[in-house]
Amino acid sequence: MESPHKKKKSAPKRKWEVFPGRNKFFCNGRIMMARQTGVFYLTLVLILVTSGLFFAFDCPYLSEKITPAIPAIGGILFFFVMGTLLRTSFSDPGVLPRATPDEAADLERQIDIANGSSSGGYRPPPRTKEVIINGQTVKLKYCFTCKIFRPPRASHCSLCDNCVERFDHHCPWVGNCVGKRNYRFFYMFILSLSFLTVFIFAFVITHVILRSQQTGFLNALKDTVVCFFSVWSIVGLSGFHTYLISSNQTTNEDIKGSWSNKRGKENYNPYSYGNIFTNCCAALCGPLSPRGPVPL
């Protein structure tokens, strides 16, 4: 018989409960977000308020005078925008697992042997490896936090404290990093949001014009809520990411000028497939990698 004084074994913790990064988890680890989510809630409020005002003040008049299809199309766009936003915000962007203590120690020994040094105690200088990708030399940087050589196109996010595969950027508007596993949803979010804002703005102006014929332009402005939610900035952002997808680049690579012609004619992008259509298909329709280091 077991002794009554025998200590009970504590239940093993799930990986997300001991995750070393600066992320927040909800729904038993199924939802993963950055720690700073205030701007994300602002994004939700702006979309909800703008769309709500349009449906409440403009759609009844437009549905009666033009066609009931206007609120129907607007509703479809609204739900698509919200779905892609939440999918981007709540998903793992492609976090790379950190090295275990044994793996980190073994890698440190290999580096010391390669450098001809075995003394420790101080942080060593930045270390790199070189690999050849489609004839182009690409450097792999060592991450002192995760204790790994980062794969090509990966980068360490200082806000979330994670290495993210195919890191694009950290977006406070969606409350998460944008990387390999959620970039397509981020792109669909900003693209659909562009369509929604242009759609709302166009029909609000239509409402103003129709009302002005009856009550005058100034009275029409008083009776109509003009929902203009940063149309040009959203459309411009969509255009920028369309350019990135068509050339198979990330925001991080574009800002750094990693494949700029100024560095030389031989400094081409080794990840590009050579044509716009294939690059777009690879970014938007390619297979998603399995979820990273925080499964249930």
Short mmCIF file of N, CA and C in Angstrom, two decimals, residues 42-48 50-51 81 173 189 193-194 196-198 200-201 226-235:
data_model
loop_
_atom_site.label_atom_id
_atom_site.label_comp_id
_atom_site.label_asym_id
_atom_site.label_seq_id
_atom_site.Cartn_x
_atom_site.Cartn_y
_atom_site.Cartn_z
N LEU A 42 -8.05 48.70 -30.61
CA LEU A 42 -8.39 49.93 -31.33
C LEU A 42 -8.79 49.61 -32.77
N THR A 43 -8.06 48.67 -33.40
CA THR A 43 -8.41 48.24 -34.75
C THR A 43 -9.82 47.68 -34.79
N LEU A 44 -10.15 46.82 -33.83
CA LEU A 44 -11.49 46.24 -33.76
C LEU A 44 -12.55 47.33 -33.62
N VAL A 45 -12.31 48.29 -32.72
CA VAL A 45 -13.29 49.36 -32.48
C VAL A 45 -13.50 50.20 -33.74
N LEU A 46 -12.41 50.56 -34.41
CA LEU A 46 -12.52 51.39 -35.61
C LEU A 46 -13.32 50.69 -36.71
N ILE A 47 -13.04 49.39 -36.92
CA ILE A 47 -13.77 48.66 -37.97
C ILE A 47 -15.23 48.51 -37.58
N LEU A 48 -15.49 48.15 -36.33
CA LEU A 48 -16.87 47.94 -35.89
C LEU A 48 -17.68 49.23 -35.93
N THR A 50 -17.03 52.08 -37.68
CA THR A 50 -17.18 52.57 -39.05
C THR A 50 -18.24 51.78 -39.80
N SER A 51 -18.15 50.45 -39.73
CA SER A 51 -19.12 49.61 -40.43
C SER A 51 -20.50 49.75 -39.82
N VAL A 81 -13.50 40.54 -43.55
CA VAL A 81 -12.47 41.36 -42.90
C VAL A 81 -12.26 40.89 -41.46
N TRP A 173 -1.23 46.61 -35.07
CA TRP A 173 -2.63 46.74 -35.45
C TRP A 173 -3.37 45.41 -35.40
N PHE A 189 -6.49 40.19 -45.11
CA PHE A 189 -7.14 41.16 -44.22
C PHE A 189 -7.01 42.57 -44.77
N LEU A 193 -9.99 44.74 -46.34
CA LEU A 193 -10.29 46.00 -45.66
C LEU A 193 -10.24 47.17 -46.64
N SER A 194 -9.33 47.09 -47.61
CA SER A 194 -9.29 48.13 -48.65
C SER A 194 -10.58 48.14 -49.45
N LEU A 196 -13.47 47.05 -48.46
CA LEU A 196 -14.56 47.50 -47.59
C LEU A 196 -14.57 49.01 -47.42
N THR A 197 -13.40 49.60 -47.19
CA THR A 197 -13.35 51.05 -46.99
C THR A 197 -13.71 51.81 -48.26
N VAL A 198 -13.23 51.34 -49.42
CA VAL A 198 -13.60 51.98 -50.68
C VAL A 198 -15.10 51.82 -50.94
N ILE A 200 -17.53 51.41 -48.69
CA ILE A 200 -18.28 52.29 -47.78
C ILE A 200 -18.18 53.74 -48.22
N PHE A 201 -16.97 54.17 -48.53
CA PHE A 201 -16.77 55.57 -48.91
C PHE A 201 -17.55 55.91 -50.18
N VAL A 226 -20.53 60.29 -42.82
CA VAL A 226 -19.51 59.99 -43.83
C VAL A 226 -18.43 59.12 -43.17
N CYS A 227 -18.43 57.86 -43.53
CA CYS A 227 -17.52 56.90 -42.91
C CYS A 227 -16.26 56.78 -43.76
N PHE A 228 -15.30 57.62 -43.46
CA PHE A 228 -14.05 57.62 -44.22
C PHE A 228 -12.93 57.15 -43.30
N PHE A 229 -12.61 55.85 -43.35
CA PHE A 229 -11.65 55.25 -42.42
C PHE A 229 -10.31 55.02 -43.12
N SER A 230 -9.51 56.10 -43.22
CA SER A 230 -8.15 56.02 -43.75
C SER A 230 -8.10 55.23 -45.06
N VAL A 231 -8.93 55.64 -46.03
CA VAL A 231 -9.01 54.87 -47.28
C VAL A 231 -7.66 54.79 -47.97
N TRP A 232 -7.01 55.93 -48.12
CA TRP A 232 -5.80 55.93 -48.93
C TRP A 232 -4.65 55.21 -48.24
N SER A 233 -4.55 55.30 -46.93
CA SER A 233 -3.48 54.59 -46.23
C SER A 233 -3.67 53.08 -46.31
N ILE A 234 -4.91 52.60 -46.19
CA ILE A 234 -5.18 51.18 -46.29
C ILE A 234 -4.92 50.67 -47.70
N VAL A 235 -5.40 51.42 -48.70
CA VAL A 235 -5.17 51.02 -50.09
C VAL A 235 -3.68 51.03 -50.41
#
